[in-house]
Every structure is written in C-alpha cells, then in structure tokens.
Amino acid sequence: MSKQKPSIPSGTRDFGPVEVAKRNYIINIIRSVYELYGYQPLETPVMENLSTLMGKYGAEGDKLLFKILNSGDWAIELKKKINAASISQYNDLILVSEKGLRYDLTVPFARYVVMNQNEITFPFKRYQIQPVWRADRPQKGRYREFYQCDADVIGSNSLLNEIELIQIISDVFSKLNIHITIKLNNRKILNGIAEITGMPDRIIDITIAVDKYDKIGSDGVKEELKQKGFNDDSIKKIFEIILMHNERILFGGLAAKDSSNINNLNFLKSIDGYANSNIFQKGVEEMDYIFERENDLISNNVKIKFDITLARGLNYYTGTIFEVVSNDVKIGSILGGGRYDDLTGIFGLPNMSGVGISFGLDRIYDVLTELNLFPENAITVTTVLIIPFDTECENKAIEYATQLRRENISTEIYPDLQVKIGKKFKYADDKNIPFAIVIGSDELKNNLVSIKNMKSGEQKQLTIEELITELNNDIKSYSDFSE
RNA sequence: GUGAUUGUAGCUCAGCUGGUUAGAGCAUCUGAUUGUGGUUCAGAGGGUCGUGGGUUCGAGCCCCAUCAUUCACCCCA
C-alpha cells in the first residue's frame, strides 16, 4: 500500500486557529451590527431539495449546483431507463440525485419563510451567516466553499429598508476600517431602458452585457450585444442612454456638482421616452428617494455611487441593486444584494417583497489581509502557561490555574511532567503565550511562583495574589500596546 | 465548459544542450544547556522527481497520455 498524500478538494480551505480567530473578528462585527438594526438569526441545513434550488439562479446556476448522490441502488433504476432509451439529463436527474448543497442563503430563506409563514410576524428581518457551495472553477478570490453573511427583510415595500441596509454596510466597513464604494442601481431603470428601446423581453441579455462595462469597456459591451443578436440600431439606442449617462459619471468630474448622483438621475429624466415608461419613472423615483438621503447614510470611508452599468446576475432582483467594492484592493465585489418583489412566489406565497444584502466574508478576509488591517488583539491566545516540576507542584498548579481563570485570565498548564523544561518554554513561545509561570520545589516551599515575561525575558518571584494584580495590569498594557 | 500555467523533501524553490550517489533555505529532531524559550554552534532524519507509458547506452530534464495545481474566460461573493 502506497502512502497517499493528503489533500482537500480544490476551492476549499482549512482554517487554522489564527485564521478562525481572524474570521470570527469579522463575523462578530457583522453580527453585532445586524443585531443593532433588529435582524434576528436564522440557520438552515447545508443541503436542500434540488427542487428548491433548481431554476432559481438561471441555467448557469443549475450547472454550478453541487448535487448529492442518492442513497440506495440508483444504478439499477438508471440502467432500466437507459435500456428503455428514454434517459434525459434533466428529467431523470432525480433518479441519481434529489438533494444539493445550498448555492446561496437567499433561496433557503425564501423557502423557510413560505414554510413558516403562519408563525412569522412580518416584516421579517433575519440574518444568516453560513457557508455556501458553488461548483465553479476556483481562482483568485473565488472558492467553491465560502461564507455569506446575509441580512434580508421580507414583507415590506418600504425604501426605508434600503436606507437601513446602506447604513449597515457603512457601519460594518467603518468598523473594519476598509474604504469602499457602494454602487447602486435599480432594475426598474434597466427594465425601463429595455422598454423604451423596444426590447423589453431582452432585459437579462442587456443587463449581463452592461454589467461588464467596467471590465470590457463600451466596445466590449457592443461586441457582446452584437453576438447576442442585437442589431446595430438597438445597440445604438441602448448606448445613447447608458453610455451617455455613464460618461457623465466617469468623466463628468470636471464640474463636480454636475456629476452628483442626483444630477445623474435628473439626466435620465430628460431622456426621450422617459415620460412613456412607467417602470423607468418608478426606478428613477426610487433612486431619488435614496440619494436625497445619501448624506445621512455614509461615514467618511464610504463613497456611494449611482452606477447605471451595475446589473448583477441573479434574475430575481426587481428593484434596488447593491454592490460594494474595496477602493484599495482589486478582488471583485465584497458585498452584493438587492430587492426582489416575488422571491417566494415560486414557492406559493406571492406578493412578498424583500430586500437584502450579503457580505462576502472570504473576500473581506483577503482584503483585510492584503491591507494588514487585522488588529493584533483580534487573535485571542492563552495569557499564562503554568509549568510545574513534579506531582506536588502539579497540584499547586491546578489550584493557581483555577484562581487565574476566576480572574478571567486565560491559563493553561503544561501537562507532561517528563518533558524537558526547554521544550515547555518553546511551547509557550510557539503559541505566543506572553507569560510563563514555573512552580518547582523552591517556589512551593516559599509559597511563591516564578513568572517570566516571554517577550522581555525578565523573571521574578511573586505570591499568587501579587501575580494576579500584576497580570491584570500587564495584560492591560500588553493589549494597549498592541492596538 | 474554454484557454494557458505549474507539479522535485513537511513548506518555498534550485537543478546547465539529456550524463555517475538529485541540492539549498526554512521547518523538524538530537546535542552543546538534566530549572529556562526566542539568538548562536555542531550534527541527524526526511525523495520510487505527480502517475502511467514511450524515445535513448543513459530521463528530474525530451515525447504521449492521465491526474492534480494555479491563473484567466464564462459566471459570480
């Protein structure tokens, strides 16, 4: 038997003690802000019925679902079908798999709402911080298992929810010290554009192409639309609106006042056909509501920008759409979200409007790492390691450890007496434990402990009471220093 | 699904046009130091060179296949 080299599936990661501590630092900030705004926690199973997941994320999304093989001997049924020559990848998938790993947290949330509609008091504000899975090819900033940190409110049409979500975004990234831009758009505006250019049913193709504006530029977008079968005339119409508008955003900085979000919205109102499209007007009105309040929403590390080329892939969005990018690190979006008017309709609960956002934990982690923004005290470690010399000292060590822990000083005892003293200190060193306490026969006799500061190497003898006082002071200065 | 890239020690990587016994740094272990780590010094262990074929007197190096990795596209957090 050959030794096998252990590995994990590509796109997945182990998180060591330090990484978990750092991830918890981010999660705790997000969770505390969510709770501050009255959102309540929810958790759902990692797997859902495929019938719940399929068809919710577009054709591409279905391909990216991780599917779970059925138990039992599905091969027999499959063989029958194959012999009957009636097998179809889509209709007979259920023979092989009827469960899948969740692809996001929004669809399971919608499923939960429908199943529990009689118990839930609306509007229902929930947050959910759990991993999701996508069978994508991994690459930079893209994993096959990653965490989303969602907050959604469902059962309310009010744009106040959008306002609060923007405040949440602003609060979280302020606490994390990341400089960001919140990009906002509204699907109704995009729908309006499709409508007044005479292609209301091609909205998805238009949005996907337009969404790439930042990446491939106007020529790229034109090329893509052409490949999707749009004629030159329609493309010209789309660009009259999108490009003219967008260039005001991109290049309109000459007169700062002119390129403000409000002014860009006003520009849309002047477009030919605006008066004829209700949905267009509705979209612009909604954006107006938000941008009239933008000054109250954001702190100084946050920019907010109306971006008509923002579309976002998920088809269920119908109103406001959000995306956040880091101003300092190129890693794609670190938050996404939007409003969906009918997410629960497909599960039999119509007319339930909701709006939500999702922080991308893993990418935020990468941004904080790249910018070196994790505070040192985000990583909790043992404060004291007690090193006893023999069985008698060990008993004393247990007693002292109990006292220290009662003082909320994180303490551990090195467990193996026979191990050489040098290795024990090395253990403290490797674990970054700032203080080591030695208890030998001398210390025991005089009722003292020897304490060593691992950073300075300084060592002295104290009573346990003196030690506690000293440690309480030292820990304070130690953590002050690290901030 | 498409296009590239890279697979050599636990990790990061050298390894010349194909030539004898495949190297370094870091990490690990032992000792100098049996009540003192982080520094220093001396030493040790650790490899069927991703896998399977082929070419050759001879392959880590060349060819084919295969698997895995990373990056980009599609799409997306």
XYZ file of C-alpha atoms (C1' of nucleotides) in Angstrom:
560
model
C 0.000 0.000 0.000
C 1.467 3.307 -1.010
C 1.391 6.306 1.250
C -1.173 8.708 -0.014
C -0.542 12.404 0.139
C -3.492 14.004 1.936
C -5.281 16.840 0.220
C -8.563 18.726 0.212
C -10.815 19.436 -2.772
C -9.731 22.453 -4.777
C -11.516 25.624 -3.853
C -11.886 24.529 -0.228
C -9.661 25.522 2.662
C -8.701 24.542 6.184
C -8.792 27.323 8.711
C -6.112 27.104 11.404
C -6.522 28.628 14.877
C -5.254 32.056 13.831
C -7.429 32.188 10.722
C -10.518 31.184 12.655
C -9.835 33.931 15.181
C -9.496 36.487 12.385
C -12.630 35.264 10.641
C -14.526 35.460 13.907
C -13.353 39.042 14.282
C -15.114 39.908 11.005
C -18.188 37.805 11.733
C -18.609 39.337 15.182
C -18.618 42.847 13.734
C -21.173 41.942 11.079
C -23.360 40.075 13.548
C -23.329 42.852 16.126
C -24.288 45.465 13.518
C -27.073 43.261 12.164
C -28.459 42.818 15.661
C -28.164 46.535 16.316
C -30.632 47.062 13.457
C -33.046 44.423 14.749
C -32.214 41.494 12.492
C -32.662 38.020 14.000
C -30.526 34.941 13.401
C -31.577 32.021 11.217
C -29.796 28.835 10.234
C -30.868 26.375 7.543
C -29.486 22.956 6.511
C -26.427 22.755 4.269
C -28.458 20.674 1.832
C -31.781 21.469 0.248
C -34.015 19.514 -2.059
C -32.887 20.062 -5.613
C -36.440 21.087 -6.467
C -35.917 24.060 -4.132
C -32.644 25.068 -5.730
C -33.012 24.300 -9.428
C -34.111 27.079 -11.722
C -33.518 29.857 -9.200
C -30.136 31.007 -10.432
C -30.506 30.724 -14.188
C -29.170 27.990 -16.426
C -25.594 28.738 -15.391
C -26.560 28.460 -11.749
C -28.045 24.997 -12.190
C -24.732 23.793 -13.572
C -22.895 25.208 -10.590
C -25.014 23.394 -8.014
C -23.234 20.675 -6.063
C -25.523 17.677 -6.219
C -25.646 14.926 -3.630
C -25.870 11.347 -4.799
C -28.955 9.461 -3.645
C -28.544 6.613 -1.186
C -29.687 3.194 -2.282
C -29.055 1.458 -5.548
C -29.942 4.145 -8.051
C -27.775 2.397 -10.628
C -30.463 -0.250 -11.148
C -33.183 2.265 -11.963
C -30.793 4.154 -14.159
C -29.937 1.022 -16.095
C -33.616 0.282 -16.734
C -34.082 3.775 -18.083
C -31.023 3.565 -20.264
C -32.237 0.270 -21.718
C -35.564 1.898 -22.412
C -33.560 4.632 -24.161
C -35.602 7.328 -22.514
C -32.967 8.859 -20.299
C -32.723 12.639 -20.100
C -30.202 14.522 -18.064
C -32.775 16.981 -16.798
C -35.900 14.896 -16.317
C -34.162 11.887 -14.836
C -31.653 13.655 -12.611
C -33.919 12.756 -9.710
C -33.031 9.073 -10.182
C -29.481 9.844 -9.163
C -29.741 12.951 -7.053
C -32.551 14.767 -5.327
C -30.564 16.889 -2.877
C -27.968 19.612 -3.369
C -25.720 21.886 -1.332
C -27.130 25.363 -0.965
C -25.884 27.866 -3.527
C -26.738 30.959 -1.531
C -28.677 31.876 1.598
C -31.498 33.816 -0.017
C -33.369 30.952 -1.648
C -33.276 28.776 1.510
C -34.534 31.851 3.354
C -37.442 32.223 0.941
C -38.226 28.538 1.379
C -38.170 28.973 5.160
C -40.464 31.980 5.013
C -43.023 30.122 2.931
C -42.922 27.052 5.166
C -43.296 29.146 8.311
C -45.493 31.965 7.010
C -48.098 31.463 9.725
C -45.630 31.732 12.604
C -43.638 34.644 11.236
C -44.507 38.233 12.111
C -43.933 40.467 9.093
C -41.926 42.399 8.162
C -39.434 39.654 8.998
C -35.821 40.723 9.432
C -33.358 37.876 9.548
C -29.615 37.476 9.279
C -27.768 34.296 8.403
C -24.045 33.588 8.444
C -23.264 30.206 6.926
C -21.181 28.600 4.179
C -22.487 28.085 0.648
C -21.117 25.956 -2.189
C -20.656 26.512 -5.902
C -19.127 24.024 -8.334
C -17.123 26.739 -10.037
C -13.535 26.609 -11.269
C -11.661 28.229 -8.384
C -9.413 31.246 -8.937
C -8.236 34.304 -7.074
C -10.898 35.379 -4.604
C -13.176 32.607 -5.781
C -13.733 29.489 -3.715
C -16.023 26.501 -4.023
C -16.908 26.697 -0.357
C -17.307 30.175 1.057
C -19.252 32.085 3.658
C -22.029 34.537 3.083
C -23.319 36.879 5.748
C -26.855 37.745 4.700
C -29.405 40.130 6.078
C -32.822 40.345 4.471
C -36.100 41.939 5.363
C -39.157 40.436 3.761
C -42.750 41.619 3.794
C -42.095 45.326 3.412
C -42.030 47.529 0.326
C -40.603 50.494 2.150
C -37.406 52.022 0.841
C -36.557 52.702 4.464
C -35.187 49.165 4.420
C -32.778 50.083 1.649
C -31.712 53.106 3.666
C -31.036 50.952 6.715
C -29.107 48.386 4.729
C -26.868 51.122 3.370
C -26.296 52.300 6.928
C -25.425 48.749 7.936
C -22.917 48.500 5.093
C -21.411 51.799 6.122
C -21.234 50.805 9.812
C -19.606 47.450 9.164
C -16.920 48.697 6.822
C -16.178 51.641 9.098
C -15.559 49.236 11.955
C -13.381 47.110 9.723
C -11.519 50.195 8.506
C -11.992 49.350 4.843
C -12.531 52.149 2.334
C -15.309 51.208 -0.013
C -17.610 52.361 -2.761
C -21.242 51.342 -2.651
C -22.553 51.056 -6.172
C -26.292 51.405 -6.543
C -28.671 50.930 -9.398
C -32.243 49.863 -9.888
C -33.512 47.038 -12.041
C -36.570 49.101 -12.907
C -34.307 51.617 -14.601
C -32.711 48.851 -16.642
C -36.135 47.463 -17.444
C -37.198 50.939 -18.474
C -34.263 51.219 -20.819
C -35.130 47.863 -22.349
C -38.695 49.047 -22.709
C -38.069 52.383 -24.357
C -35.519 50.874 -26.712
C -38.196 48.421 -27.766
C -36.656 45.246 -26.302
C -38.447 44.629 -23.028
C -38.002 40.852 -23.178
C -34.245 41.034 -23.650
C -33.597 42.655 -20.311
C -31.388 39.811 -18.989
C -29.117 39.843 -22.024
C -28.844 43.590 -21.802
C -28.039 43.583 -18.104
C -25.410 40.853 -18.357
C -23.652 42.706 -21.135
C -23.962 46.090 -19.481
C -22.705 44.662 -16.183
C -19.342 44.086 -17.819
C -18.909 47.726 -18.751
C -16.230 48.286 -16.118
C -14.276 45.293 -17.305
C -14.502 45.281 -21.092
C -15.429 48.879 -21.881
C -18.004 50.186 -24.301
C -16.602 48.385 -27.354
C -16.670 45.092 -25.500
C -20.269 45.591 -24.473
C -21.244 46.468 -28.045
C -19.500 43.352 -29.330
C -21.256 41.162 -26.784
C -24.670 42.594 -27.621
C -23.976 42.006 -31.280
C -23.156 38.357 -30.575
C -26.382 38.008 -28.618
C -28.203 39.031 -31.793
C -28.949 42.678 -31.186
C -28.952 44.785 -34.320
C -26.944 47.962 -34.669
C -29.992 50.102 -34.195
C -30.939 48.599 -30.835
C -27.356 48.717 -29.645
C -27.202 52.368 -30.580
C -30.346 53.048 -28.618
C -29.064 51.252 -25.534
C -25.841 53.164 -25.718
C -27.484 56.521 -26.229
C -28.792 56.115 -22.740
C -26.287 54.025 -20.880
C -23.104 55.345 -22.338
C -24.084 58.990 -22.360
C -25.165 58.688 -18.828
C -22.186 56.693 -17.747
C -19.696 59.052 -19.308
C -21.169 61.793 -17.226
C -20.294 59.675 -14.218
C -16.898 58.655 -15.446
C -15.747 61.893 -16.992
C -18.159 64.435 -15.606
C -15.911 65.216 -12.658
C -14.940 68.487 -14.376
C -17.890 70.132 -12.774
C -18.238 68.236 -9.529
C -21.742 69.428 -8.956
C -22.834 68.171 -12.306
C -21.734 64.605 -11.714
C -23.557 64.172 -8.427
C -25.843 61.185 -8.088
C -28.925 63.395 -8.047
C -27.853 65.181 -11.201
C -27.223 61.929 -12.963
C -30.721 60.841 -12.084
C -32.071 64.094 -13.425
C -30.267 63.400 -16.642
C -32.240 60.164 -17.014
C -35.465 62.111 -16.678
C -34.532 64.148 -19.715
C -34.197 61.093 -21.931
C -36.513 60.675 -24.869
C -39.268 58.230 -23.961
C -38.881 58.631 -20.208
C -42.403 60.014 -19.922
C -43.778 56.941 -21.674
C -42.264 54.312 -19.417
C -43.871 53.880 -16.029
C -41.329 51.402 -14.852
C -38.484 53.715 -15.812
C -40.050 56.560 -13.844
C -40.636 54.309 -10.865
C -37.000 53.240 -10.857
C -35.719 56.766 -11.010
C -38.092 57.826 -8.235
C -36.803 55.040 -6.016
C -33.232 56.064 -6.590
C -34.191 59.662 -5.915
C -35.574 58.677 -2.523
C -32.287 57.069 -1.576
C -29.955 59.715 -2.928
C -31.891 62.529 -1.302
C -30.796 60.950 1.967
C -27.320 59.895 0.989
C -25.544 62.442 3.148
C -27.083 60.956 6.271
C -26.131 57.444 5.279
C -22.446 57.296 4.935
C -19.346 57.779 7.004
C -16.122 59.182 5.612
C -14.637 55.860 4.499
C -17.628 55.218 2.246
C -18.418 56.545 -1.210
C -21.829 55.985 -2.697
C -22.260 55.997 -6.443
C -25.170 55.599 -8.805
C -23.883 53.257 -11.495
C -26.241 52.571 -14.353
C -23.997 49.798 -15.635
C -24.455 47.801 -12.439
C -26.791 44.914 -13.218
C -25.884 41.817 -11.137
C -26.507 38.352 -12.384
C -29.271 36.991 -10.232
C -32.549 37.141 -12.108
C -34.792 37.515 -9.117
C -33.823 41.119 -8.408
C -36.512 43.615 -9.374
C -35.660 46.904 -7.669
C -32.645 48.411 -5.966
C -29.393 46.562 -6.511
C -26.255 46.960 -4.412
C -22.668 46.101 -4.848
C -19.640 47.074 -2.784
C -16.045 47.150 -3.926
C -12.904 47.905 -1.956
C -11.248 51.151 -3.020
C -7.799 49.715 -2.326
C -7.857 46.032 -3.334
C -8.906 44.575 -6.660
C -10.794 41.433 -5.767
C -14.278 41.800 -7.252
C -17.246 42.706 -5.153
C -17.166 42.128 -1.404
C -20.898 42.568 -0.938
C -23.913 42.122 -3.125
C -27.628 42.475 -2.735
C -30.871 43.825 -3.971
C -34.626 43.906 -3.817
C -36.797 41.098 -5.124
C -40.535 41.568 -5.391
C -41.511 37.972 -5.790
C -38.932 35.607 -4.428
C -41.432 33.498 -2.514
C -43.986 33.422 -5.341
C -42.428 30.334 -6.852
C -42.976 28.547 -3.527
C -46.606 29.647 -3.425
C -46.503 32.871 -1.449
C -46.971 35.756 -3.888
C -46.547 39.496 -3.437
C -43.938 39.269 -0.750
C -41.350 41.955 -1.387
C -37.961 41.676 0.204
C -34.576 43.308 0.122
C -31.268 42.010 1.351
C -27.505 42.156 1.284
C -24.739 39.636 1.623
C -21.217 40.295 2.882
C -18.604 38.067 1.257
C -16.644 37.005 4.324
C -13.810 35.333 2.464
C -13.084 38.260 0.225
C -13.311 40.703 3.119
C -10.764 38.489 4.868
C -8.499 38.712 1.830
C -8.864 42.493 1.736
C -8.024 42.863 5.442
C -5.036 40.564 4.974
C -3.732 42.464 1.994
C -4.111 45.800 3.754
C -2.795 44.401 7.040
C -5.857 45.632 8.914
C -6.413 42.873 11.463
C -5.863 44.260 14.949
C -3.384 42.178 16.935
C -5.793 41.632 19.798
C -8.303 40.112 17.380
C -6.307 36.942 17.841
C -7.056 35.558 21.282
C -4.322 33.475 22.847
C -3.528 31.924 26.180
C -2.126 34.554 28.545
C -0.363 32.281 31.039
C 1.337 28.903 30.778
C 1.995 27.195 34.121
C 4.956 24.824 34.195
C 5.007 22.517 37.242
C 8.032 20.347 38.051
C 6.599 17.353 39.859
C 3.340 15.862 41.042
C 3.232 18.004 44.152
C 3.755 21.180 42.121
C 1.149 19.986 39.668
C -1.489 20.076 42.392
C -0.456 23.618 43.219
C -0.612 24.444 39.503
C -4.199 23.280 39.301
C -5.058 25.452 42.280
C -3.345 28.524 40.812
C -4.815 27.957 37.351
C -8.281 27.907 38.888
C -7.615 31.212 40.649
C -6.284 32.836 37.484
C -9.213 31.641 35.411
C -11.610 33.033 38.004
C -9.920 36.377 37.316
C -10.694 35.819 33.650
C -7.034 35.305 32.827
C -6.761 32.617 30.163
C -4.458 29.957 31.609
C -3.153 26.548 30.700
C -0.931 24.029 32.497
C 1.755 22.174 30.577
C 0.520 18.631 31.071
C 3.523 16.320 30.713
C 5.979 16.414 33.637
C 8.673 14.334 31.950
C 9.132 16.750 29.046
C 12.271 18.858 29.254
C 11.849 22.386 30.565
C 13.296 23.885 27.403
C 10.587 22.345 25.282
C 7.949 23.678 27.616
C 9.194 27.225 27.168
C 9.356 26.662 23.450
C 5.717 25.612 23.584
C 4.859 28.946 25.195
C 6.940 30.698 22.592
C 5.335 28.880 19.647
C 1.863 29.625 20.932
C 2.727 33.251 21.543
C 1.844 32.977 25.223
C 3.149 36.155 26.852
C 3.733 34.819 30.393
C 5.180 31.570 31.751
C 4.962 30.540 35.406
C 7.356 27.998 36.878
C 6.497 26.084 40.050
C 9.291 23.940 41.482
C 10.209 22.815 44.999
C 11.689 26.226 45.956
C 8.584 28.103 44.891
C 6.385 25.554 46.626
C 8.339 25.866 49.880
C 8.075 29.676 49.918
C 4.551 29.785 48.534
C 5.721 31.799 45.514
C 5.696 31.448 41.753
C 8.385 32.385 39.259
C 6.920 34.398 36.445
C 8.707 35.062 33.215
C 7.753 37.646 30.652
C 8.369 35.803 27.417
C 8.867 38.945 25.390
C 11.449 40.668 27.598
C 12.878 37.541 29.225
C 12.550 39.240 32.616
C 11.798 36.869 35.503
C 10.782 37.349 39.134
C 9.167 35.634 42.107
C 5.766 36.683 43.430
C 2.901 35.397 45.549
C -0.173 34.348 43.622
C -2.038 37.446 44.817
C 0.743 39.758 43.648
C 0.836 37.857 40.401
C -2.837 38.400 39.742
C -2.578 42.133 40.401
C 0.482 42.376 38.219
C -1.024 40.346 35.397
C -4.197 42.398 35.385
C -2.053 45.495 34.879
C 0.294 43.849 32.409
C -2.478 42.415 30.299
C -3.985 45.843 30.052
C -0.732 47.434 28.960
C 0.015 44.467 26.742
C -3.204 44.861 24.819
C -2.930 48.650 24.818
C 0.457 48.280 23.240
C -0.845 46.015 20.540
C -3.549 48.371 19.395
C -17.462 24.112 -20.316
C -12.923 27.124 -22.910
C -7.617 28.819 -22.872
C -2.965 28.925 -20.548
C 0.393 27.577 -16.333
C 2.949 24.630 -12.876
C 3.834 19.563 -10.462
C 11.332 17.873 -7.315
C 11.989 16.820 1.000
C 6.674 18.852 5.769
C 6.951 24.242 3.239
C 9.323 27.679 -0.591
C 12.180 26.615 -4.566
C 17.381 25.445 -7.407
C 18.813 21.502 -10.674
C 23.070 23.966 -17.139
C 22.229 21.185 -24.500
C 19.814 14.561 -21.612
C 25.323 12.109 -18.208
C 27.576 8.834 -12.352
C 25.352 8.980 -5.491
C 19.112 14.873 -7.006
C 20.646 20.107 -3.839
C 19.623 24.838 -0.792
C 16.831 27.786 2.695
C 13.045 27.344 6.263
C 10.700 23.739 9.443
C 11.521 19.093 12.455
C 14.642 16.077 15.780
C 19.373 15.408 18.815
C 23.432 17.596 21.435
C 26.388 21.997 23.426
C 22.458 23.706 28.091
C 19.330 17.364 33.357
C 15.337 24.742 36.403
C 14.561 28.282 31.051
C 12.235 29.550 25.002
C 13.077 33.265 21.186
C 19.788 34.241 19.400
C 24.386 31.060 18.318
C 27.165 26.498 17.146
C 27.633 21.078 15.869
C 25.042 17.056 13.881
C 20.753 13.889 12.127
C 16.382 12.203 9.758
C 13.419 13.187 5.632
C 12.765 11.979 -2.058
C 10.373 5.272 -6.494
C 11.463 13.969 -9.017
C 2.512 13.819 -9.574
C 1.092 8.979 -12.080
C 1.405 5.526 -16.416
C 3.627 4.594 -20.947
C 7.426 5.841 -24.792
C 12.326 7.593 -27.075
C 17.569 6.700 -25.536
C 23.528 3.179 -23.873
C 21.500 6.655 -20.184
C 15.461 10.694 -18.427
C 14.062 15.171 -12.841
C 15.088 17.266 -17.947
C 12.641 15.081 -24.449
C 7.576 12.867 -26.458
C 2.419 10.974 -25.496
C -1.429 10.150 -22.114
C -3.545 10.963 -17.413
C -4.370 13.262 -12.701
C -3.695 17.493 -9.741
C -2.461 22.915 -9.056
C -2.636 27.990 -10.109
C -4.360 31.955 -13.314
C -7.758 33.935 -16.898
C -12.617 33.475 -19.672
C -17.976 32.251 -18.929
C -20.409 33.309 -14.477
C -20.090 35.093 -9.664
C -19.233 36.669 -3.069
